[in-house]
Amino acid sequence: MTTVTPTSTPAPAVSRPRPALDWRLRFGALSLIWGFSFLLIKVGTEGYAPFQVTLGRLVFGTAVLAAAMAVRRQRLPRGARTWMHLTVAAFLLNALPFSLFAYAELTIPSTLAGICNATSPLWGMALSLVALSEDRPTRTRVAGLGLGFLGVLTVLGAWQGFHGLDAAGTAMALAASLSYPIGWIYVRRTLAGSSHSNLSLTGAQLLLATLQLAVVTPLFTSAPSRFPVVPLLATAALGALGTGLAMLVQYGLVAEVGPTTAQMVTYFIPVIATAAGVAILGESLNWSTPVGAAIVLAGAALTRARPRTRPE
């Protein structure tokens, strides 16, 4: 669950039919879908192993994108170099973070996992200052970075010595959030300007991630002896909605309102994830969780602030 930045070269301007749904409705739907994804992960892991939930998620997500590609008559990208880069991207953006979140939610509540996901822009800003020469630090962005990580410490209850917190599960959730910006920096450096469409690249990426999990899952899990219906439905919804459909909706938002507005969905995900975890799963909520989450989101917003350009 992270925002997606298109990597291919924009197509020439053409008159496109106006979408049936206003972009604000699609924005709200995307926020709900990604916000509820952490609840679905939690429900899925109650009946299946984390790797199995991740594999099922990727299978259903890939099926949705394959159907979209068939409808739009798009083919998978060509070229060994492109597929090599997509293999790395699939691991960093899908296979690794999806698996880490699934394992993390074995021991931490879905609310905490959703808030950890909100740290992804903070990691991205810190990494981009080192890896991307065009991203220059400003006082505002550095202040946002510090504020954001102060929020993380607040969520984790650092002043209490992280009492009652599962360190391994929290570390896996934070590592999953770190994996996203690493993956996008890699994609930006290797696949930016590709002649292939975003749908084609993403479809191939999810296909490769599915193959990676298909190899790993039998090595670390045994075939389930029974198939609980509710966890299975949660896994199917997680893949079809939270992975496949969500990517299609977000690409449409980026094309219509631009990446800056589309990426604002990041700030709604932890709010919805927290509300869903408390209201539906009955997870407990300390005062430090919403306060820390608000600080994290404020810091993330500051890290995306761009310096004002002076008129010539």
PDB file of C-alpha atoms in Angstrom:
ATOM      1  CA  MET A   1       0.000   0.000   0.000  1.00  0.00           C
ATOM      2  CA  THR A   2       1.814   2.923  -1.269  1.00  0.00           C
ATOM      3  CA  THR A   3       1.347   5.616  -3.760  1.00  0.00           C
ATOM      4  CA  VAL A   4       2.554   4.925  -7.271  1.00  0.00           C
ATOM      5  CA  THR A   5       4.454   7.233  -9.573  1.00  0.00           C
ATOM      6  CA  PRO A   6       4.194   6.540 -13.300  1.00  0.00           C
ATOM      7  CA  THR A   7       7.524   5.725 -14.905  1.00  0.00           C
ATOM      8  CA  SER A   8       6.815   5.711 -18.605  1.00  0.00           C
ATOM      9  CA  THR A   9       6.973   8.605 -20.974  1.00  0.00           C
ATOM     10  CA  PRO A  10       3.686  10.516 -21.086  1.00  0.00           C
ATOM     11  CA  ALA A  11       1.627   9.942 -24.188  1.00  0.00           C
ATOM     12  CA  PRO A  12       0.792  12.852 -26.474  1.00  0.00           C
ATOM     13  CA  ALA A  13      -2.193  14.882 -25.397  1.00  0.00           C
ATOM     14  CA  VAL A  14      -5.398  13.429 -26.743  1.00  0.00           C
ATOM     15  CA  SER A  15      -9.022  14.014 -25.947  1.00  0.00           C
ATOM     16  CA  ARG A  16     -10.037  11.363 -23.451  1.00  0.00           C
ATOM     17  CA  PRO A  17     -13.573  10.543 -22.434  1.00  0.00           C
ATOM     18  CA  ARG A  18     -14.474  11.962 -19.075  1.00  0.00           C
ATOM     19  CA  PRO A  19     -14.513   9.280 -16.328  1.00  0.00           C
ATOM     20  CA  ALA A  20     -17.943   8.204 -15.151  1.00  0.00           C
ATOM     21  CA  LEU A  21     -17.050   8.954 -11.514  1.00  0.00           C
ATOM     22  CA  ASP A  22     -15.722  12.283 -10.296  1.00  0.00           C
ATOM     23  CA  TRP A  23     -12.072  12.073  -9.248  1.00  0.00           C
ATOM     24  CA  ARG A  24     -12.982  12.975  -5.643  1.00  0.00           C
ATOM     25  CA  LEU A  25     -15.165   9.885  -5.380  1.00  0.00           C
ATOM     26  CA  ARG A  26     -12.406   7.719  -6.794  1.00  0.00           C
ATOM     27  CA  PHE A  27      -9.925   9.353  -4.417  1.00  0.00           C
ATOM     28  CA  GLY A  28     -12.180   8.508  -1.479  1.00  0.00           C
ATOM     29  CA  ALA A  29     -12.657   4.946  -2.722  1.00  0.00           C
ATOM     30  CA  LEU A  30      -8.896   4.489  -3.049  1.00  0.00           C
ATOM     31  CA  SER A  31      -8.370   5.781   0.494  1.00  0.00           C
ATOM     32  CA  LEU A  32     -10.925   3.289   1.812  1.00  0.00           C
ATOM     33  CA  ILE A  33      -9.502   0.386  -0.172  1.00  0.00           C
ATOM     34  CA  TRP A  34      -5.927   0.932   0.970  1.00  0.00           C
ATOM     35  CA  GLY A  35      -7.007   1.843   4.505  1.00  0.00           C
ATOM     36  CA  PHE A  36      -8.948  -1.405   4.877  1.00  0.00           C
ATOM     37  CA  SER A  37      -6.088  -3.452   3.403  1.00  0.00           C
ATOM     38  CA  PHE A  38      -4.428  -3.767   6.804  1.00  0.00           C
ATOM     39  CA  LEU A  39      -7.625  -5.161   8.285  1.00  0.00           C
ATOM     40  CA  LEU A  40      -7.843  -7.654   5.417  1.00  0.00           C
ATOM     41  CA  ILE A  41      -4.247  -8.744   6.015  1.00  0.00           C
ATOM     42  CA  LYS A  42      -5.066  -9.354   9.675  1.00  0.00           C
ATOM     43  CA  VAL A  43      -8.135 -11.425   8.822  1.00  0.00           C
ATOM     44  CA  GLY A  44      -6.272 -13.357   6.133  1.00  0.00           C
ATOM     45  CA  THR A  45      -3.435 -14.364   8.451  1.00  0.00           C
ATOM     46  CA  GLU A  46      -5.965 -15.758  10.948  1.00  0.00           C
ATOM     47  CA  GLY A  47      -6.572 -18.660   8.556  1.00  0.00           C
ATOM     48  CA  TYR A  48      -3.464 -18.872   6.384  1.00  0.00           C
ATOM     49  CA  ALA A  49       0.293 -18.438   6.680  1.00  0.00           C
ATOM     50  CA  PRO A  50       1.639 -14.957   5.840  1.00  0.00           C
ATOM     51  CA  PHE A  51       3.377 -16.169   2.684  1.00  0.00           C
ATOM     52  CA  GLN A  52       0.136 -17.826   1.568  1.00  0.00           C
ATOM     53  CA  VAL A  53      -1.818 -14.607   2.132  1.00  0.00           C
ATOM     54  CA  THR A  54       0.790 -12.665   0.149  1.00  0.00           C
ATOM     55  CA  LEU A  55       0.768 -15.194  -2.687  1.00  0.00           C
ATOM     56  CA  GLY A  56      -3.025 -15.142  -2.849  1.00  0.00           C
ATOM     57  CA  ARG A  57      -2.996 -11.356  -2.817  1.00  0.00           C
ATOM     58  CA  LEU A  58      -0.582 -11.245  -5.743  1.00  0.00           C
ATOM     59  CA  VAL A  59      -2.488 -13.879  -7.717  1.00  0.00           C
ATOM     60  CA  PHE A  60      -5.783 -11.969  -7.468  1.00  0.00           C
ATOM     61  CA  GLY A  61      -4.095  -8.611  -8.082  1.00  0.00           C
ATOM     62  CA  THR A  62      -2.298  -9.907 -11.157  1.00  0.00           C
ATOM     63  CA  ALA A  63      -5.555 -11.346 -12.492  1.00  0.00           C
ATOM     64  CA  VAL A  64      -7.220  -7.920 -12.290  1.00  0.00           C
ATOM     65  CA  LEU A  65      -4.370  -6.215 -14.143  1.00  0.00           C
ATOM     66  CA  ALA A  66      -4.249  -9.012 -16.724  1.00  0.00           C
ATOM     67  CA  ALA A  67      -7.953  -8.489 -17.388  1.00  0.00           C
ATOM     68  CA  ALA A  68      -7.406  -4.725 -17.711  1.00  0.00           C
ATOM     69  CA  MET A  69      -4.550  -5.302 -20.144  1.00  0.00           C
ATOM     70  CA  ALA A  70      -6.701  -7.634 -22.218  1.00  0.00           C
ATOM     71  CA  VAL A  71      -9.540  -5.101 -22.366  1.00  0.00           C
ATOM     72  CA  ARG A  72      -7.150  -2.323 -23.394  1.00  0.00           C
ATOM     73  CA  ARG A  73      -5.262  -4.663 -25.729  1.00  0.00           C
ATOM     74  CA  GLN A  74      -1.896  -4.035 -24.145  1.00  0.00           C
ATOM     75  CA  ARG A  75       0.980  -6.497 -24.147  1.00  0.00           C
ATOM     76  CA  LEU A  76       3.669  -7.262 -21.634  1.00  0.00           C
ATOM     77  CA  PRO A  77       6.904  -5.290 -22.111  1.00  0.00           C
ATOM     78  CA  ARG A  78       9.745  -6.705 -24.133  1.00  0.00           C
ATOM     79  CA  GLY A  79      13.493  -6.714 -23.596  1.00  0.00           C
ATOM     80  CA  ALA A  80      15.638  -8.702 -21.172  1.00  0.00           C
ATOM     81  CA  ARG A  81      16.957  -5.537 -19.515  1.00  0.00           C
ATOM     82  CA  THR A  82      13.442  -4.281 -18.774  1.00  0.00           C
ATOM     83  CA  TRP A  83      12.429  -7.620 -17.279  1.00  0.00           C
ATOM     84  CA  MET A  84      15.586  -7.694 -15.159  1.00  0.00           C
ATOM     85  CA  HIS A  85      14.780  -4.285 -13.666  1.00  0.00           C
ATOM     86  CA  LEU A  86      11.139  -5.283 -13.179  1.00  0.00           C
ATOM     87  CA  THR A  87      12.255  -8.376 -11.273  1.00  0.00           C
ATOM     88  CA  VAL A  88      14.079  -6.184  -8.757  1.00  0.00           C
ATOM     89  CA  ALA A  89      11.132  -3.770  -8.614  1.00  0.00           C
ATOM     90  CA  ALA A  90       8.713  -6.654  -8.020  1.00  0.00           C
ATOM     91  CA  PHE A  91      10.756  -7.803  -5.051  1.00  0.00           C
ATOM     92  CA  LEU A  92      11.178  -4.352  -3.474  1.00  0.00           C
ATOM     93  CA  LEU A  93       7.682  -2.997  -4.172  1.00  0.00           C
ATOM     94  CA  ASN A  94       5.524  -6.097  -3.854  1.00  0.00           C
ATOM     95  CA  ALA A  95       6.970  -9.416  -2.716  1.00  0.00           C
ATOM     96  CA  LEU A  96       9.078  -8.084   0.164  1.00  0.00           C
ATOM     97  CA  PRO A  97       6.821  -5.404   1.698  1.00  0.00           C
ATOM     98  CA  PHE A  98       3.619  -7.428   1.269  1.00  0.00           C
ATOM     99  CA  SER A  99       5.242 -10.394   3.026  1.00  0.00           C
ATOM    100  CA  LEU A 100       6.706  -8.251   5.801  1.00  0.00           C
ATOM    101  CA  PHE A 101       3.343  -6.629   6.556  1.00  0.00           C
ATOM    102  CA  ALA A 102       1.674 -10.041   6.640  1.00  0.00           C
ATOM    103  CA  TYR A 103       4.245 -11.410   9.088  1.00  0.00           C
ATOM    104  CA  ALA A 104       4.175  -8.204  11.150  1.00  0.00           C
ATOM    105  CA  GLU A 105       0.427  -8.430  11.700  1.00  0.00           C
ATOM    106  CA  LEU A 106       0.832 -11.794  13.365  1.00  0.00           C
ATOM    107  CA  THR A 107       2.061  -9.922  16.436  1.00  0.00           C
ATOM    108  CA  ILE A 108       1.049  -6.269  16.056  1.00  0.00           C
ATOM    109  CA  PRO A 109      -2.413  -4.733  15.541  1.00  0.00           C
ATOM    110  CA  SER A 110      -3.501  -3.632  12.085  1.00  0.00           C
ATOM    111  CA  THR A 111      -3.741  -0.051  13.379  1.00  0.00           C
ATOM    112  CA  LEU A 112      -0.004   0.026  14.111  1.00  0.00           C
ATOM    113  CA  ALA A 113       0.792  -1.546  10.732  1.00  0.00           C
ATOM    114  CA  GLY A 114      -1.219   1.160   8.978  1.00  0.00           C
ATOM    115  CA  ILE A 115       0.598   3.903  10.853  1.00  0.00           C
ATOM    116  CA  CYS A 116       3.988   2.336  10.108  1.00  0.00           C
ATOM    117  CA  ASN A 117       3.014   2.408   6.424  1.00  0.00           C
ATOM    118  CA  ALA A 118       2.610   6.192   6.725  1.00  0.00           C
ATOM    119  CA  THR A 119       6.338   6.520   7.429  1.00  0.00           C
ATOM    120  CA  SER A 120       7.118   5.587   3.825  1.00  0.00           C
ATOM    121  CA  PRO A 121       7.301   9.252   2.649  1.00  0.00           C
ATOM    122  CA  LEU A 122       9.726   9.975   5.496  1.00  0.00           C
ATOM    123  CA  TRP A 123      12.034   7.151   4.459  1.00  0.00           C
ATOM    124  CA  GLY A 124      11.652   8.257   0.851  1.00  0.00           C
ATOM    125  CA  MET A 125      12.691  11.830   1.598  1.00  0.00           C
ATOM    126  CA  ALA A 126      15.719  10.697   3.626  1.00  0.00           C
ATOM    127  CA  LEU A 127      16.838   8.297   0.898  1.00  0.00           C
ATOM    128  CA  SER A 128      16.224  10.686  -1.996  1.00  0.00           C
ATOM    129  CA  LEU A 129      18.532  13.267  -0.452  1.00  0.00           C
ATOM    130  CA  VAL A 130      21.308  10.699  -0.744  1.00  0.00           C
ATOM    131  CA  ALA A 131      20.375   8.799  -3.896  1.00  0.00           C
ATOM    132  CA  LEU A 132      18.777  11.477  -6.104  1.00  0.00           C
ATOM    133  CA  SER A 133      20.924  14.493  -6.822  1.00  0.00           C
ATOM    134  CA  GLU A 134      17.951  16.552  -8.042  1.00  0.00           C
ATOM    135  CA  ASP A 135      16.291  16.399  -4.610  1.00  0.00           C
ATOM    136  CA  ARG A 136      17.870  19.147  -2.530  1.00  0.00           C
ATOM    137  CA  PRO A 137      17.255  19.467   1.205  1.00  0.00           C
ATOM    138  CA  THR A 138      15.446  22.529   2.510  1.00  0.00           C
ATOM    139  CA  ARG A 139      14.863  23.612   6.078  1.00  0.00           C
ATOM    140  CA  THR A 140      11.189  22.791   5.777  1.00  0.00           C
ATOM    141  CA  ARG A 141      11.768  19.288   4.483  1.00  0.00           C
ATOM    142  CA  VAL A 142      14.475  18.511   7.028  1.00  0.00           C
ATOM    143  CA  ALA A 143      12.171  19.793   9.782  1.00  0.00           C
ATOM    144  CA  GLY A 144       9.409  17.566   8.425  1.00  0.00           C
ATOM    145  CA  LEU A 145      11.736  14.583   8.504  1.00  0.00           C
ATOM    146  CA  GLY A 146      12.608  15.186  12.143  1.00  0.00           C
ATOM    147  CA  LEU A 147       8.979  15.830  13.053  1.00  0.00           C
ATOM    148  CA  GLY A 148       7.849  12.666  11.315  1.00  0.00           C
ATOM    149  CA  PHE A 149      10.255  10.408  13.164  1.00  0.00           C
ATOM    150  CA  LEU A 150       9.319  12.138  16.414  1.00  0.00           C
ATOM    151  CA  GLY A 151       5.785  11.026  15.617  1.00  0.00           C
ATOM    152  CA  VAL A 152       7.000   7.452  15.127  1.00  0.00           C
ATOM    153  CA  LEU A 153       8.583   7.505  18.584  1.00  0.00           C
ATOM    154  CA  THR A 154       5.318   8.855  19.976  1.00  0.00           C
ATOM    155  CA  VAL A 155       3.304   6.046  18.392  1.00  0.00           C
ATOM    156  CA  LEU A 156       5.731   3.458  19.756  1.00  0.00           C
ATOM    157  CA  GLY A 157       5.710   4.988  23.259  1.00  0.00           C
ATOM    158  CA  ALA A 158       9.465   5.551  23.428  1.00  0.00           C
ATOM    159  CA  TRP A 159       9.238   7.297  26.823  1.00  0.00           C
ATOM    160  CA  GLN A 160       7.861   4.058  28.279  1.00  0.00           C
ATOM    161  CA  GLY A 161      10.706   1.989  26.904  1.00  0.00           C
ATOM    162  CA  PHE A 162       8.421   0.559  24.170  1.00  0.00           C
ATOM    163  CA  HIS A 163       6.596  -1.398  26.874  1.00  0.00           C
ATOM    164  CA  GLY A 164       4.101  -3.959  25.568  1.00  0.00           C
ATOM    165  CA  LEU A 165       5.284  -3.524  21.988  1.00  0.00           C
ATOM    166  CA  ASP A 166       6.353  -6.451  19.856  1.00  0.00           C
ATOM    167  CA  ALA A 167       9.729  -5.294  18.577  1.00  0.00           C
ATOM    168  CA  ALA A 168      10.042  -7.858  15.783  1.00  0.00           C
ATOM    169  CA  GLY A 169       6.596  -7.184  14.328  1.00  0.00           C
ATOM    170  CA  THR A 170       7.048  -3.416  14.485  1.00  0.00           C
ATOM    171  CA  ALA A 171      10.486  -3.664  12.901  1.00  0.00           C
ATOM    172  CA  MET A 172       9.056  -5.725  10.029  1.00  0.00           C
ATOM    173  CA  ALA A 173       6.283  -3.185   9.426  1.00  0.00           C
ATOM    174  CA  LEU A 174       8.795  -0.320   9.375  1.00  0.00           C
ATOM    175  CA  ALA A 175      11.092  -2.326   7.083  1.00  0.00           C
ATOM    176  CA  ALA A 176       8.168  -2.881   4.708  1.00  0.00           C
ATOM    177  CA  SER A 177       7.553   0.871   4.635  1.00  0.00           C
ATOM    178  CA  LEU A 178      11.257   1.445   3.930  1.00  0.00           C
ATOM    179  CA  SER A 179      11.199  -1.041   1.067  1.00  0.00           C
ATOM    180  CA  TYR A 180       8.716   1.070  -0.931  1.00  0.00           C
ATOM    181  CA  PRO A 181      10.906   4.187  -1.400  1.00  0.00           C
ATOM    182  CA  ILE A 182      13.969   2.024  -2.074  1.00  0.00           C
ATOM    183  CA  GLY A 183      11.982   0.334  -4.816  1.00  0.00           C
ATOM    184  CA  TRP A 184      10.724   3.577  -6.298  1.00  0.00           C
ATOM    185  CA  ILE A 185      14.191   5.123  -6.345  1.00  0.00           C
ATOM    186  CA  TYR A 186      15.374   2.033  -8.193  1.00  0.00           C
ATOM    187  CA  VAL A 187      12.475   2.267 -10.645  1.00  0.00           C
ATOM    188  CA  ARG A 188      13.089   5.967 -11.149  1.00  0.00           C
ATOM    189  CA  ARG A 189      16.719   5.328 -12.005  1.00  0.00           C
ATOM    190  CA  THR A 190      16.211   2.311 -14.245  1.00  0.00           C
ATOM    191  CA  LEU A 191      12.766   2.481 -15.850  1.00  0.00           C
ATOM    192  CA  ALA A 192      11.993   6.198 -16.066  1.00  0.00           C
ATOM    193  CA  GLY A 193      11.350   7.180 -19.663  1.00  0.00           C
ATOM    194  CA  SER A 194      10.388   3.660 -20.700  1.00  0.00           C
ATOM    195  CA  SER A 195       8.319   3.437 -23.861  1.00  0.00           C
ATOM    196  CA  HIS A 196       6.027   0.885 -22.254  1.00  0.00           C
ATOM    197  CA  SER A 197       2.780   1.948 -20.619  1.00  0.00           C
ATOM    198  CA  ASN A 198       2.355   2.048 -16.858  1.00  0.00           C
ATOM    199  CA  LEU A 199      -0.273  -0.685 -17.041  1.00  0.00           C
ATOM    200  CA  SER A 200       2.058  -2.947 -18.990  1.00  0.00           C
ATOM    201  CA  LEU A 201       4.965  -2.371 -16.596  1.00  0.00           C
ATOM    202  CA  THR A 202       2.836  -2.866 -13.499  1.00  0.00           C
ATOM    203  CA  GLY A 203       1.195  -5.987 -14.868  1.00  0.00           C
ATOM    204  CA  ALA A 204       4.599  -7.509 -15.566  1.00  0.00           C
ATOM    205  CA  GLN A 205       5.851  -6.409 -12.156  1.00  0.00           C
ATOM    206  CA  LEU A 206       2.975  -8.099 -10.313  1.00  0.00           C
ATOM    207  CA  LEU A 207       3.396 -11.214 -12.441  1.00  0.00           C
ATOM    208  CA  LEU A 208       7.054 -11.432 -11.445  1.00  0.00           C
ATOM    209  CA  ALA A 209       6.222 -10.862  -7.781  1.00  0.00           C
ATOM    210  CA  THR A 210       3.664 -13.674  -7.999  1.00  0.00           C
ATOM    211  CA  LEU A 211       6.291 -16.009  -9.437  1.00  0.00           C
ATOM    212  CA  GLN A 212       8.714 -15.050  -6.665  1.00  0.00           C
ATOM    213  CA  LEU A 213       6.163 -15.901  -3.981  1.00  0.00           C
ATOM    214  CA  ALA A 214       5.161 -19.070  -5.819  1.00  0.00           C
ATOM    215  CA  VAL A 215       8.766 -20.272  -5.417  1.00  0.00           C
ATOM    216  CA  VAL A 216       9.204 -19.139  -1.799  1.00  0.00           C
ATOM    217  CA  THR A 217       5.835 -20.148  -0.301  1.00  0.00           C
ATOM    218  CA  PRO A 218       6.163 -23.966  -0.683  1.00  0.00           C
ATOM    219  CA  LEU A 219       9.639 -23.800   0.879  1.00  0.00           C
ATOM    220  CA  PHE A 220       8.451 -22.176   4.115  1.00  0.00           C
ATOM    221  CA  THR A 221       4.835 -23.299   4.449  1.00  0.00           C
ATOM    222  CA  SER A 222       2.852 -26.481   4.102  1.00  0.00           C
ATOM    223  CA  ALA A 223      -0.348 -26.795   2.132  1.00  0.00           C
ATOM    224  CA  PRO A 224      -3.366 -25.832   4.272  1.00  0.00           C
ATOM    225  CA  SER A 225      -5.431 -28.784   5.488  1.00  0.00           C
ATOM    226  CA  ARG A 226      -8.587 -26.673   5.409  1.00  0.00           C
ATOM    227  CA  PHE A 227      -9.700 -23.489   3.676  1.00  0.00           C
ATOM    228  CA  PRO A 228     -11.478 -21.072   6.060  1.00  0.00           C
ATOM    229  CA  VAL A 229     -13.914 -19.023   4.017  1.00  0.00           C
ATOM    230  CA  VAL A 230     -13.621 -15.616   5.707  1.00  0.00           C
ATOM    231  CA  PRO A 231      -9.792 -15.430   5.571  1.00  0.00           C
ATOM    232  CA  LEU A 232      -9.936 -16.655   1.972  1.00  0.00           C
ATOM    233  CA  LEU A 233     -12.410 -13.935   1.027  1.00  0.00           C
ATOM    234  CA  ALA A 234     -10.268 -11.369   2.843  1.00  0.00           C
ATOM    235  CA  THR A 235      -7.217 -12.463   0.850  1.00  0.00           C
ATOM    236  CA  ALA A 236      -9.161 -12.322  -2.409  1.00  0.00           C
ATOM    237  CA  ALA A 237     -10.441  -8.821  -1.620  1.00  0.00           C
ATOM    238  CA  LEU A 238      -6.943  -7.752  -0.595  1.00  0.00           C
ATOM    239  CA  GLY A 239      -5.591  -8.814  -3.978  1.00  0.00           C
ATOM    240  CA  ALA A 240      -8.436  -7.891  -6.318  1.00  0.00           C
ATOM    241  CA  LEU A 241      -9.293  -4.578  -4.626  1.00  0.00           C
ATOM    242  CA  GLY A 242      -6.299  -3.538  -2.543  1.00  0.00           C
ATOM    243  CA  THR A 243      -3.712  -4.425  -5.181  1.00  0.00           C
ATOM    244  CA  GLY A 244      -5.209  -4.757  -8.674  1.00  0.00           C
ATOM    245  CA  LEU A 245      -8.126  -2.333  -8.704  1.00  0.00           C
ATOM    246  CA  ALA A 246      -6.349   0.174  -6.442  1.00  0.00           C
ATOM    247  CA  MET A 247      -3.463   0.494  -8.894  1.00  0.00           C
ATOM    248  CA  LEU A 248      -5.831   1.067 -11.803  1.00  0.00           C
ATOM    249  CA  VAL A 249      -7.734   3.734  -9.860  1.00  0.00           C
ATOM    250  CA  GLN A 250      -4.567   5.494  -8.787  1.00  0.00           C
ATOM    251  CA  TYR A 251      -3.099   5.579 -12.276  1.00  0.00           C
ATOM    252  CA  GLY A 252      -6.327   7.191 -13.435  1.00  0.00           C
ATOM    253  CA  LEU A 253      -6.076   9.792 -10.672  1.00  0.00           C
ATOM    254  CA  VAL A 254      -2.470  10.590 -11.541  1.00  0.00           C
ATOM    255  CA  ALA A 255      -3.409  11.059 -15.191  1.00  0.00           C
ATOM    256  CA  GLU A 256      -6.366  13.313 -14.323  1.00  0.00           C
ATOM    257  CA  VAL A 257      -5.268  15.438 -11.357  1.00  0.00           C
ATOM    258  CA  GLY A 258      -1.504  14.909 -11.267  1.00  0.00           C
ATOM    259  CA  PRO A 259       0.780  12.929  -8.937  1.00  0.00           C
ATOM    260  CA  THR A 260       0.877  15.553  -6.173  1.00  0.00           C
ATOM    261  CA  THR A 261      -2.871  15.466  -5.574  1.00  0.00           C
ATOM    262  CA  ALA A 262      -3.079  11.713  -6.078  1.00  0.00           C
ATOM    263  CA  GLN A 263      -0.350  11.116  -3.492  1.00  0.00           C
ATOM    264  CA  MET A 264      -2.435  12.890  -0.848  1.00  0.00           C
ATOM    265  CA  VAL A 265      -4.159   9.541  -0.361  1.00  0.00           C
ATOM    266  CA  THR A 266      -1.158   8.620   1.797  1.00  0.00           C
ATOM    267  CA  TYR A 267      -2.469  10.833   4.596  1.00  0.00           C
ATOM    268  CA  PHE A 268      -5.876   9.143   4.763  1.00  0.00           C
ATOM    269  CA  ILE A 269      -4.669   5.534   4.861  1.00  0.00           C
ATOM    270  CA  PRO A 270      -3.552   5.415   8.536  1.00  0.00           C
ATOM    271  CA  VAL A 271      -6.716   7.213   9.655  1.00  0.00           C
ATOM    272  CA  ILE A 272      -8.937   4.642   7.947  1.00  0.00           C
ATOM    273  CA  ALA A 273      -6.733   1.728   9.006  1.00  0.00           C
ATOM    274  CA  THR A 274      -6.958   2.861  12.635  1.00  0.00           C
ATOM    275  CA  ALA A 275     -10.722   3.382  12.516  1.00  0.00           C
ATOM    276  CA  ALA A 276     -11.260  -0.023  10.883  1.00  0.00           C
ATOM    277  CA  GLY A 277      -9.014  -1.842  13.344  1.00  0.00           C
ATOM    278  CA  VAL A 278     -10.710  -0.311  16.371  1.00  0.00           C
ATOM    279  CA  ALA A 279     -14.322  -0.487  15.137  1.00  0.00           C
ATOM    280  CA  ILE A 280     -14.292  -3.878  13.412  1.00  0.00           C
ATOM    281  CA  LEU A 281     -11.475  -5.872  15.000  1.00  0.00           C
ATOM    282  CA  GLY A 282     -11.836  -4.344  18.467  1.00  0.00           C
ATOM    283  CA  GLU A 283      -8.166  -3.382  18.684  1.00  0.00           C
ATOM    284  CA  SER A 284      -7.183  -1.167  21.610  1.00  0.00           C
ATOM    285  CA  LEU A 285      -6.094   2.406  21.034  1.00  0.00           C
ATOM    286  CA  ASN A 286      -3.917   4.444  23.379  1.00  0.00           C
ATOM    287  CA  TRP A 287      -3.797   8.221  23.219  1.00  0.00           C
ATOM    288  CA  SER A 288      -0.251   8.095  21.849  1.00  0.00           C
ATOM    289  CA  THR A 289      -1.354   6.254  18.713  1.00  0.00           C
ATOM    290  CA  PRO A 290      -3.589   8.925  17.119  1.00  0.00           C
ATOM    291  CA  VAL A 291      -1.396  11.756  18.421  1.00  0.00           C
ATOM    292  CA  GLY A 292       1.742  10.159  17.043  1.00  0.00           C
ATOM    293  CA  ALA A 293       0.021   9.349  13.758  1.00  0.00           C
ATOM    294  CA  ALA A 294      -0.982  13.008  13.354  1.00  0.00           C
ATOM    295  CA  ILE A 295       2.632  14.064  13.962  1.00  0.00           C
ATOM    296  CA  VAL A 296       3.856  11.502  11.424  1.00  0.00           C
ATOM    297  CA  LEU A 297       1.427  12.775   8.779  1.00  0.00           C
ATOM    298  CA  ALA A 298       2.352  16.402   9.476  1.00  0.00           C
ATOM    299  CA  GLY A 299       6.014  15.552   9.077  1.00  0.00           C
ATOM    300  CA  ALA A 300       5.334  13.622   5.867  1.00  0.00           C
ATOM    301  CA  ALA A 301       3.440  16.601   4.467  1.00  0.00           C
ATOM    302  CA  LEU A 302       6.379  18.901   5.203  1.00  0.00           C
ATOM    303  CA  THR A 303       8.843  16.549   3.508  1.00  0.00           C
ATOM    304  CA  ARG A 304       6.864  16.931   0.292  1.00  0.00           C
ATOM    305  CA  ALA A 305       6.852  20.700   0.423  1.00  0.00           C
ATOM    306  CA  ARG A 306       8.634  22.185  -2.567  1.00  0.00           C
ATOM    307  CA  PRO A 307      10.553  25.470  -2.458  1.00  0.00           C
ATOM    308  CA  ARG A 308       8.783  28.394  -4.055  1.00  0.00           C
ATOM    309  CA  THR A 309      10.260  29.510  -7.335  1.00  0.00           C
ATOM    310  CA  ARG A 310      10.969  33.193  -7.664  1.00  0.00           C
ATOM    311  CA  PRO A 311       9.669  34.943 -10.774  1.00  0.00           C
ATOM    312  CA  GLU A 312      12.359  36.011 -13.191  1.00  0.00           C
TER     313      GLU A 312
END
